[in-house]
């Protein structure tokens, strides 16, 4: 059996902890050698995520195993990927696996990030709670937990980390019943229903906002902000980003083959409705997008509609305006991808003098 002990700088962290910076350490012990796991630290205004250090390995034969479970939306999935990336960054031998469904975003997002995804059933609780569909929840939960028990017995994780979504419920519950340590991370000020229920059994609850502690036992809450993927904190110049999102609007100049930064200040408007999209936001943007661009020649709009609404919005607005970029979900927004694609484009066009300084 694996024991889990949390050493924290503050039992009841205040909102000021987020600014001052504190850290927590997980010590995993049992029939393996002690392993130190830095779970969160606030540094230079950036939230460091759950991260396994490589100072002490579990054993030469057995690597540290972490099972991440997240699903449904990008708000649950990408924090889990950020945590996994940091774990692998600090301990190359750590084994990180994901669990999720194959009919939601995690089915594509997790493998694209380089991790194996095991499929487990999700059990949704409908609103309102007295909905007739909820009568089947107990039976569905037992079926889902049986599948989760099989996965847990196969992987034997040292810790299970849940970041929300209906799929987290059965697996984290099965893990807790089986004696596996459970940790959850809540991204929102208003905690989701799954995490609220799991908060009763989780050994540690990491929250992004102090307001979220109202939904959990405060003595198990730690305030650290939201995990951010390292690749999103890399630099890419404004000129390159404009050319990437608005290729029709950007014009090359002859001066050394570079794109001029000496222009009027561009106004960039980013419109997001969550990873699944928001109908009310899309309806409002569809009615004003083109008119707004005509009113200001320096204005650019990047609009994320969500996959469900993308085709409808494109039909209503069109994709011909050079300063309007519409995406169902902009998965490829990392600076690394933008730089790579722009270098390929410049090489194809024969642009000379492009360097990392320009990018």
mmCIF file of C-alpha atoms in Angstrom, residues 14-314:
data_model
loop_
_atom_site.group_PDB
_atom_site.id
_atom_site.type_symbol
_atom_site.label_atom_id
_atom_site.label_comp_id
_atom_site.label_asym_id
_atom_site.label_seq_id
_atom_site.Cartn_x
_atom_site.Cartn_y
_atom_site.Cartn_z
ATOM 1 C CA UNK A 14 -4.721 32.789 2.200
ATOM 2 C CA UNK A 15 -5.229 34.548 -1.144
ATOM 3 C CA UNK A 16 -1.945 36.345 -0.481
ATOM 4 C CA UNK A 17 -0.110 33.009 -0.849
ATOM 5 C CA UNK A 18 -0.672 33.263 -4.572
ATOM 6 C CA UNK A 19 1.392 36.448 -4.688
ATOM 7 C CA UNK A 20 4.020 35.627 -2.067
ATOM 8 C CA UNK A 21 4.763 32.121 -3.273
ATOM 9 C CA UNK A 22 4.613 28.879 -1.309
ATOM 10 C CA UNK A 23 5.323 25.294 -2.154
ATOM 11 C CA UNK A 24 4.064 21.874 -1.215
ATOM 12 C CA UNK A 25 5.814 18.528 -1.238
ATOM 13 C CA UNK A 26 4.324 15.070 -1.574
ATOM 14 C CA UNK A 27 6.239 12.198 -0.005
ATOM 15 C CA UNK A 28 5.261 8.802 -1.332
ATOM 16 C CA UNK A 29 6.385 5.871 0.758
ATOM 17 C CA UNK A 30 5.569 2.234 1.303
ATOM 18 C CA UNK A 31 7.182 -0.755 -0.331
ATOM 19 C CA UNK A 32 9.114 1.570 -2.636
ATOM 20 C CA UNK A 33 11.916 3.981 -1.861
ATOM 21 C CA UNK A 34 10.828 7.499 -0.807
ATOM 22 C CA UNK A 35 10.033 9.712 -3.740
ATOM 23 C CA UNK A 36 9.685 13.453 -3.584
ATOM 24 C CA UNK A 37 6.998 15.053 -5.706
ATOM 25 C CA UNK A 38 6.886 18.819 -5.955
ATOM 26 C CA UNK A 39 3.195 19.383 -6.497
ATOM 27 C CA UNK A 40 2.994 23.125 -6.895
ATOM 28 C CA UNK A 41 5.135 26.175 -6.464
ATOM 29 C CA UNK A 42 4.460 29.778 -7.311
ATOM 30 C CA UNK A 43 7.460 31.340 -9.015
ATOM 31 C CA UNK A 44 7.862 34.577 -10.964
ATOM 32 C CA UNK A 45 4.099 34.918 -11.278
ATOM 33 C CA UNK A 46 3.738 31.570 -13.027
ATOM 34 C CA UNK A 47 2.100 28.509 -11.526
ATOM 35 C CA UNK A 48 4.420 25.529 -11.530
ATOM 36 C CA UNK A 49 2.319 22.432 -11.795
ATOM 37 C CA UNK A 50 2.463 18.988 -10.200
ATOM 38 C CA UNK A 51 5.990 17.898 -10.955
ATOM 39 C CA UNK A 52 7.864 14.779 -10.002
ATOM 40 C CA UNK A 53 11.508 15.412 -9.235
ATOM 41 C CA UNK A 54 14.217 13.019 -10.292
ATOM 42 C CA UNK A 55 16.252 13.348 -7.096
ATOM 43 C CA UNK A 56 15.100 9.953 -5.839
ATOM 44 C CA UNK A 57 13.567 7.247 -8.001
ATOM 45 C CA UNK A 58 11.126 4.666 -6.675
ATOM 46 C CA UNK A 59 13.483 1.833 -7.567
ATOM 47 C CA UNK A 60 15.660 0.689 -10.386
ATOM 48 C CA UNK A 61 13.005 -1.769 -11.477
ATOM 49 C CA UNK A 62 9.895 0.343 -10.917
ATOM 50 C CA UNK A 63 9.240 3.845 -12.268
ATOM 51 C CA UNK A 64 6.874 6.279 -10.588
ATOM 52 C CA UNK A 65 3.418 5.904 -12.140
ATOM 53 C CA UNK A 66 0.833 8.671 -12.365
ATOM 54 C CA UNK A 67 -2.652 8.227 -13.796
ATOM 55 C CA UNK A 68 -4.252 11.461 -15.016
ATOM 56 C CA UNK A 69 -7.999 11.550 -15.588
ATOM 57 C CA UNK A 70 -9.651 14.479 -17.348
ATOM 58 C CA UNK A 71 -12.299 14.881 -19.975
ATOM 59 C CA UNK A 72 -15.042 16.780 -21.696
ATOM 60 C CA UNK A 73 -13.536 20.200 -22.345
ATOM 61 C CA UNK A 74 -10.179 21.840 -22.850
ATOM 62 C CA UNK A 75 -10.530 23.519 -19.453
ATOM 63 C CA UNK A 76 -10.140 20.101 -17.831
ATOM 64 C CA UNK A 77 -7.804 18.453 -20.330
ATOM 65 C CA UNK A 78 -5.065 21.035 -20.875
ATOM 66 C CA UNK A 79 -4.289 21.602 -17.168
ATOM 67 C CA UNK A 80 -3.837 17.821 -16.922
ATOM 68 C CA UNK A 81 -1.482 17.879 -19.916
ATOM 69 C CA UNK A 82 0.454 20.756 -18.331
ATOM 70 C CA UNK A 83 0.857 18.724 -15.142
ATOM 71 C CA UNK A 84 1.963 15.676 -17.115
ATOM 72 C CA UNK A 85 4.484 17.696 -19.138
ATOM 73 C CA UNK A 86 6.097 19.096 -15.998
ATOM 74 C CA UNK A 87 6.287 15.646 -14.418
ATOM 75 C CA UNK A 88 8.072 14.286 -17.493
ATOM 76 C CA UNK A 89 10.285 17.356 -17.564
ATOM 77 C CA UNK A 90 11.632 16.698 -14.099
ATOM 78 C CA UNK A 91 11.644 12.915 -14.162
ATOM 79 C CA UNK A 92 12.226 11.303 -17.525
ATOM 80 C CA UNK A 93 11.529 7.832 -16.141
ATOM 81 C CA UNK A 94 8.103 8.699 -14.716
ATOM 82 C CA UNK A 95 5.236 6.882 -16.400
ATOM 83 C CA UNK A 96 2.281 9.174 -17.045
ATOM 84 C CA UNK A 97 -0.917 7.750 -18.493
ATOM 85 C CA UNK A 98 -4.305 9.300 -19.124
ATOM 86 C CA UNK A 99 -7.842 8.009 -18.813
ATOM 87 C CA UNK A 100 -10.805 9.502 -20.634
ATOM 88 C CA UNK A 101 -13.549 8.894 -23.163
ATOM 89 C CA UNK A 102 -13.259 8.537 -26.936
ATOM 90 C CA UNK A 103 -16.199 10.748 -27.858
ATOM 91 C CA UNK A 104 -14.888 14.008 -26.371
ATOM 92 C CA UNK A 105 -11.904 16.287 -26.832
ATOM 93 C CA UNK A 106 -9.430 14.181 -24.830
ATOM 94 C CA UNK A 107 -9.533 11.463 -27.503
ATOM 95 C CA UNK A 108 -7.547 13.717 -29.855
ATOM 96 C CA UNK A 109 -5.866 16.209 -27.493
ATOM 97 C CA UNK A 110 -4.106 13.671 -25.247
ATOM 98 C CA UNK A 111 -2.443 11.578 -28.010
ATOM 99 C CA UNK A 112 -1.433 14.798 -29.788
ATOM 100 C CA UNK A 113 0.387 15.779 -26.590
ATOM 101 C CA UNK A 114 2.258 12.467 -26.689
ATOM 102 C CA UNK A 115 0.454 10.458 -23.994
ATOM 103 C CA UNK A 116 -1.397 7.166 -24.026
ATOM 104 C CA UNK A 117 -5.135 7.405 -23.366
ATOM 105 C CA UNK A 118 -7.060 4.507 -21.849
ATOM 106 C CA UNK A 119 -10.804 4.621 -22.446
ATOM 107 C CA UNK A 120 -13.127 4.465 -19.442
ATOM 108 C CA UNK A 121 -16.870 5.233 -19.276
ATOM 109 C CA UNK A 122 -18.119 8.606 -18.087
ATOM 110 C CA UNK A 123 -21.226 8.921 -15.914
ATOM 111 C CA UNK A 124 -23.007 12.243 -16.413
ATOM 112 C CA UNK A 125 -25.327 13.739 -13.828
ATOM 113 C CA UNK A 126 -28.063 15.669 -15.600
ATOM 114 C CA UNK A 127 -29.512 18.947 -14.491
ATOM 115 C CA UNK A 128 -31.945 19.420 -12.907
ATOM 116 C CA UNK A 129 -31.033 16.680 -10.424
ATOM 117 C CA UNK A 130 -34.574 15.326 -10.381
ATOM 118 C CA UNK A 131 -34.323 14.505 -14.099
ATOM 119 C CA UNK A 132 -35.567 11.018 -14.944
ATOM 120 C CA UNK A 133 -32.264 10.329 -16.716
ATOM 121 C CA UNK A 134 -30.505 10.420 -13.336
ATOM 122 C CA UNK A 135 -32.409 7.322 -12.225
ATOM 123 C CA UNK A 136 -29.945 5.258 -14.249
ATOM 124 C CA UNK A 137 -26.873 6.890 -12.702
ATOM 125 C CA UNK A 138 -26.299 4.214 -9.977
ATOM 126 C CA UNK A 139 -26.329 1.362 -12.506
ATOM 127 C CA UNK A 140 -24.095 3.286 -14.924
ATOM 128 C CA UNK A 141 -21.722 4.136 -12.083
ATOM 129 C CA UNK A 142 -21.265 0.471 -11.116
ATOM 130 C CA UNK A 143 -20.542 -0.496 -14.720
ATOM 131 C CA UNK A 144 -18.068 2.382 -15.093
ATOM 132 C CA UNK A 145 -16.327 1.591 -11.806
ATOM 133 C CA UNK A 146 -15.821 -2.024 -12.836
ATOM 134 C CA UNK A 147 -13.990 -0.808 -15.952
ATOM 135 C CA UNK A 148 -11.987 1.641 -13.806
ATOM 136 C CA UNK A 149 -10.973 -1.097 -11.354
ATOM 137 C CA UNK A 150 -9.606 -3.156 -14.237
ATOM 138 C CA UNK A 151 -7.556 -0.170 -15.435
ATOM 139 C CA UNK A 152 -6.265 0.615 -11.940
ATOM 140 C CA UNK A 153 -5.206 -2.985 -11.353
ATOM 141 C CA UNK A 154 -3.368 -2.999 -14.670
ATOM 142 C CA UNK A 155 -1.498 0.306 -14.147
ATOM 143 C CA UNK A 156 -1.157 0.260 -10.331
ATOM 144 C CA UNK A 157 -0.560 4.036 -10.154
ATOM 145 C CA UNK A 158 1.218 5.612 -7.196
ATOM 146 C CA UNK A 159 -1.201 8.541 -7.419
ATOM 147 C CA UNK A 160 -4.350 9.379 -9.400
ATOM 148 C CA UNK A 161 -4.782 13.010 -10.422
ATOM 149 C CA UNK A 162 -8.235 14.212 -11.494
ATOM 150 C CA UNK A 163 -8.759 17.590 -13.150
ATOM 151 C CA UNK A 164 -12.504 17.424 -13.677
ATOM 152 C CA UNK A 165 -15.105 16.257 -16.132
ATOM 153 C CA UNK A 166 -17.662 13.492 -15.646
ATOM 154 C CA UNK A 167 -15.095 10.839 -16.531
ATOM 155 C CA UNK A 168 -13.093 11.746 -13.405
ATOM 156 C CA UNK A 169 -15.875 10.638 -11.058
ATOM 157 C CA UNK A 170 -15.922 6.838 -11.450
ATOM 158 C CA UNK A 171 -12.148 6.470 -11.760
ATOM 159 C CA UNK A 172 -11.235 8.632 -8.754
ATOM 160 C CA UNK A 173 -13.951 6.961 -6.678
ATOM 161 C CA UNK A 174 -12.696 3.492 -7.660
ATOM 162 C CA UNK A 175 -9.132 4.597 -6.867
ATOM 163 C CA UNK A 176 -10.077 5.848 -3.404
ATOM 164 C CA UNK A 177 -11.992 2.641 -2.584
ATOM 165 C CA UNK A 178 -9.010 0.577 -3.765
ATOM 166 C CA UNK A 179 -6.561 2.536 -1.621
ATOM 167 C CA UNK A 180 -4.818 4.564 -4.338
ATOM 168 C CA UNK A 181 -4.078 8.180 -3.344
ATOM 169 C CA UNK A 182 -6.336 10.688 -5.114
ATOM 170 C CA UNK A 183 -5.488 14.332 -5.810
ATOM 171 C CA UNK A 184 -7.781 16.744 -7.663
ATOM 172 C CA UNK A 185 -7.221 20.125 -9.276
ATOM 173 C CA UNK A 186 -10.061 22.632 -9.698
ATOM 174 C CA UNK A 187 -9.601 25.314 -12.353
ATOM 175 C CA UNK A 188 -12.623 27.498 -11.601
ATOM 176 C CA UNK A 189 -13.849 29.765 -8.817
ATOM 177 C CA UNK A 190 -17.168 27.898 -8.995
ATOM 178 C CA UNK A 191 -16.227 24.249 -8.610
ATOM 179 C CA UNK A 192 -17.739 21.715 -10.986
ATOM 180 C CA UNK A 193 -20.106 19.069 -9.656
ATOM 181 C CA UNK A 194 -17.687 16.172 -10.214
ATOM 182 C CA UNK A 195 -14.840 17.802 -8.325
ATOM 183 C CA UNK A 196 -17.195 18.885 -5.545
ATOM 184 C CA UNK A 197 -18.170 15.269 -4.981
ATOM 185 C CA UNK A 198 -14.583 14.026 -5.289
ATOM 186 C CA UNK A 199 -13.424 16.643 -2.804
ATOM 187 C CA UNK A 200 -14.930 14.480 -0.062
ATOM 188 C CA UNK A 201 -12.495 11.631 -0.811
ATOM 189 C CA UNK A 202 -9.440 13.420 -2.256
ATOM 190 C CA UNK A 203 -6.378 13.640 -0.038
ATOM 191 C CA UNK A 204 -5.368 17.005 -1.475
ATOM 192 C CA UNK A 205 -7.356 19.575 -3.462
ATOM 193 C CA UNK A 206 -5.515 22.172 -5.525
ATOM 194 C CA UNK A 207 -7.579 25.246 -6.362
ATOM 195 C CA UNK A 208 -6.927 28.144 -8.717
ATOM 196 C CA UNK A 209 -9.084 30.654 -6.817
ATOM 197 C CA UNK A 210 -9.658 31.140 -3.116
ATOM 198 C CA UNK A 211 -13.430 31.273 -3.723
ATOM 199 C CA UNK A 212 -13.356 27.598 -4.754
ATOM 200 C CA UNK A 213 -12.456 26.518 -1.217
ATOM 201 C CA UNK A 214 -16.096 27.136 -0.280
ATOM 202 C CA UNK A 215 -16.921 23.819 -1.999
ATOM 203 C CA UNK A 216 -14.214 21.703 -0.358
ATOM 204 C CA UNK A 217 -12.830 20.845 3.084
ATOM 205 C CA UNK A 218 -10.515 23.814 3.646
ATOM 206 C CA UNK A 219 -7.933 21.830 5.579
ATOM 207 C CA UNK A 220 -7.182 19.843 2.423
ATOM 208 C CA UNK A 221 -7.171 22.795 -0.002
ATOM 209 C CA UNK A 222 -4.052 24.385 -1.463
ATOM 210 C CA UNK A 223 -4.179 27.590 -3.501
ATOM 211 C CA UNK A 224 -1.744 27.653 -6.439
ATOM 212 C CA UNK A 225 -3.418 28.933 -9.600
ATOM 213 C CA UNK A 226 -3.852 27.016 -12.843
ATOM 214 C CA UNK A 227 -1.127 24.901 -14.498
ATOM 215 C CA UNK A 228 0.161 26.374 -17.756
ATOM 216 C CA UNK A 229 1.946 24.446 -20.477
ATOM 217 C CA UNK A 230 5.580 25.495 -20.790
ATOM 218 C CA UNK A 231 5.388 25.795 -24.575
ATOM 219 C CA UNK A 232 2.778 28.566 -24.281
ATOM 220 C CA UNK A 233 5.253 30.742 -22.377
ATOM 221 C CA UNK A 234 7.732 30.883 -25.261
ATOM 222 C CA UNK A 235 8.189 34.047 -27.316
ATOM 223 C CA UNK A 236 6.946 34.724 -30.817
ATOM 224 C CA UNK A 237 7.030 38.183 -32.387
ATOM 225 C CA UNK A 238 3.836 40.109 -33.122
ATOM 226 C CA UNK A 239 4.737 40.333 -36.821
ATOM 227 C CA UNK A 240 5.062 36.566 -37.167
ATOM 228 C CA UNK A 241 1.850 35.958 -35.230
ATOM 229 C CA UNK A 242 -0.032 38.368 -37.507
ATOM 230 C CA UNK A 243 1.274 36.631 -40.609
ATOM 231 C CA UNK A 244 0.257 33.267 -39.140
ATOM 232 C CA UNK A 245 -3.326 34.215 -38.295
ATOM 233 C CA UNK A 246 -3.912 36.791 -41.043
ATOM 234 C CA UNK A 247 -1.789 35.775 -44.044
ATOM 235 C CA UNK A 248 -3.935 37.698 -46.538
ATOM 236 C CA UNK A 249 -3.581 40.952 -44.630
ATOM 237 C CA UNK A 250 0.161 40.812 -44.121
ATOM 238 C CA UNK A 251 2.440 42.122 -46.861
ATOM 239 C CA UNK A 252 6.096 41.445 -47.171
ATOM 240 C CA UNK A 253 8.448 44.363 -47.662
ATOM 241 C CA UNK A 254 11.680 44.394 -49.563
ATOM 242 C CA UNK A 255 13.854 45.513 -46.657
ATOM 243 C CA UNK A 256 15.928 42.359 -45.939
ATOM 244 C CA UNK A 257 12.881 40.173 -46.515
ATOM 245 C CA UNK A 258 11.506 40.956 -43.044
ATOM 246 C CA UNK A 259 8.042 42.010 -42.002
ATOM 247 C CA UNK A 260 7.998 45.572 -40.774
ATOM 248 C CA UNK A 261 7.159 46.203 -37.138
ATOM 249 C CA UNK A 262 7.060 49.965 -37.767
ATOM 250 C CA UNK A 263 3.369 50.257 -38.448
ATOM 251 C CA UNK A 264 0.359 51.694 -36.783
ATOM 252 C CA UNK A 265 -0.522 49.837 -33.648
ATOM 253 C CA UNK A 266 -2.678 46.837 -34.458
ATOM 254 C CA UNK A 267 -5.784 46.106 -32.436
ATOM 255 C CA UNK A 268 -6.191 42.395 -31.791
ATOM 256 C CA UNK A 269 -9.517 41.036 -30.544
ATOM 257 C CA UNK A 270 -9.611 37.432 -29.302
ATOM 258 C CA UNK A 271 -13.093 35.957 -28.863
ATOM 259 C CA UNK A 272 -13.430 32.691 -26.910
ATOM 260 C CA UNK A 273 -16.511 30.784 -25.864
ATOM 261 C CA UNK A 274 -14.817 27.883 -24.147
ATOM 262 C CA UNK A 275 -13.454 24.840 -25.953
ATOM 263 C CA UNK A 276 -16.962 23.703 -26.955
ATOM 264 C CA UNK A 277 -18.103 27.172 -28.001
ATOM 265 C CA UNK A 278 -20.932 29.361 -26.714
ATOM 266 C CA UNK A 279 -24.035 29.968 -28.841
ATOM 267 C CA UNK A 280 -24.905 33.340 -27.267
ATOM 268 C CA UNK A 281 -21.394 34.700 -27.898
ATOM 269 C CA UNK A 282 -21.345 33.342 -31.445
ATOM 270 C CA UNK A 283 -24.710 34.909 -32.255
ATOM 271 C CA UNK A 284 -23.535 38.293 -31.006
ATOM 272 C CA UNK A 285 -20.215 38.132 -32.883
ATOM 273 C CA UNK A 286 -21.862 37.001 -36.131
ATOM 274 C CA UNK A 287 -24.036 40.120 -36.083
ATOM 275 C CA UNK A 288 -21.183 42.573 -35.525
ATOM 276 C CA UNK A 289 -17.865 41.076 -36.702
ATOM 277 C CA UNK A 290 -17.649 42.427 -40.268
ATOM 278 C CA UNK A 291 -19.112 45.807 -39.335
ATOM 279 C CA UNK A 292 -16.609 46.122 -36.502
ATOM 280 C CA UNK A 293 -13.715 45.431 -38.872
ATOM 281 C CA UNK A 294 -14.993 48.021 -41.353
ATOM 282 C CA UNK A 295 -15.104 50.655 -38.609
ATOM 283 C CA UNK A 296 -11.416 50.212 -37.784
ATOM 284 C CA UNK A 297 -8.860 49.293 -40.451
ATOM 285 C CA UNK A 298 -6.291 48.291 -37.796
ATOM 286 C CA UNK A 299 -8.626 45.884 -36.002
ATOM 287 C CA UNK A 300 -8.156 42.109 -36.317
ATOM 288 C CA UNK A 301 -10.434 39.430 -34.891
ATOM 289 C CA UNK A 302 -9.533 35.852 -33.940
ATOM 290 C CA UNK A 303 -12.806 34.065 -33.253
ATOM 291 C CA UNK A 304 -13.129 30.599 -31.739
ATOM 292 C CA UNK A 305 -16.629 29.271 -32.393
ATOM 293 C CA UNK A 306 -16.420 25.728 -31.023
ATOM 294 C CA UNK A 307 -16.683 22.680 -33.328
ATOM 295 C CA UNK A 308 -20.465 22.471 -33.037
ATOM 296 C CA UNK A 309 -21.097 25.995 -34.335
ATOM 297 C CA UNK A 310 -18.201 26.435 -36.769
ATOM 298 C CA UNK A 311 -19.916 25.581 -40.056
ATOM 299 C CA UNK A 312 -22.976 27.666 -39.237
ATOM 300 C CA UNK A 313 -20.912 30.719 -38.305
ATOM 301 C CA UNK A 314 -18.736 30.449 -41.418
#
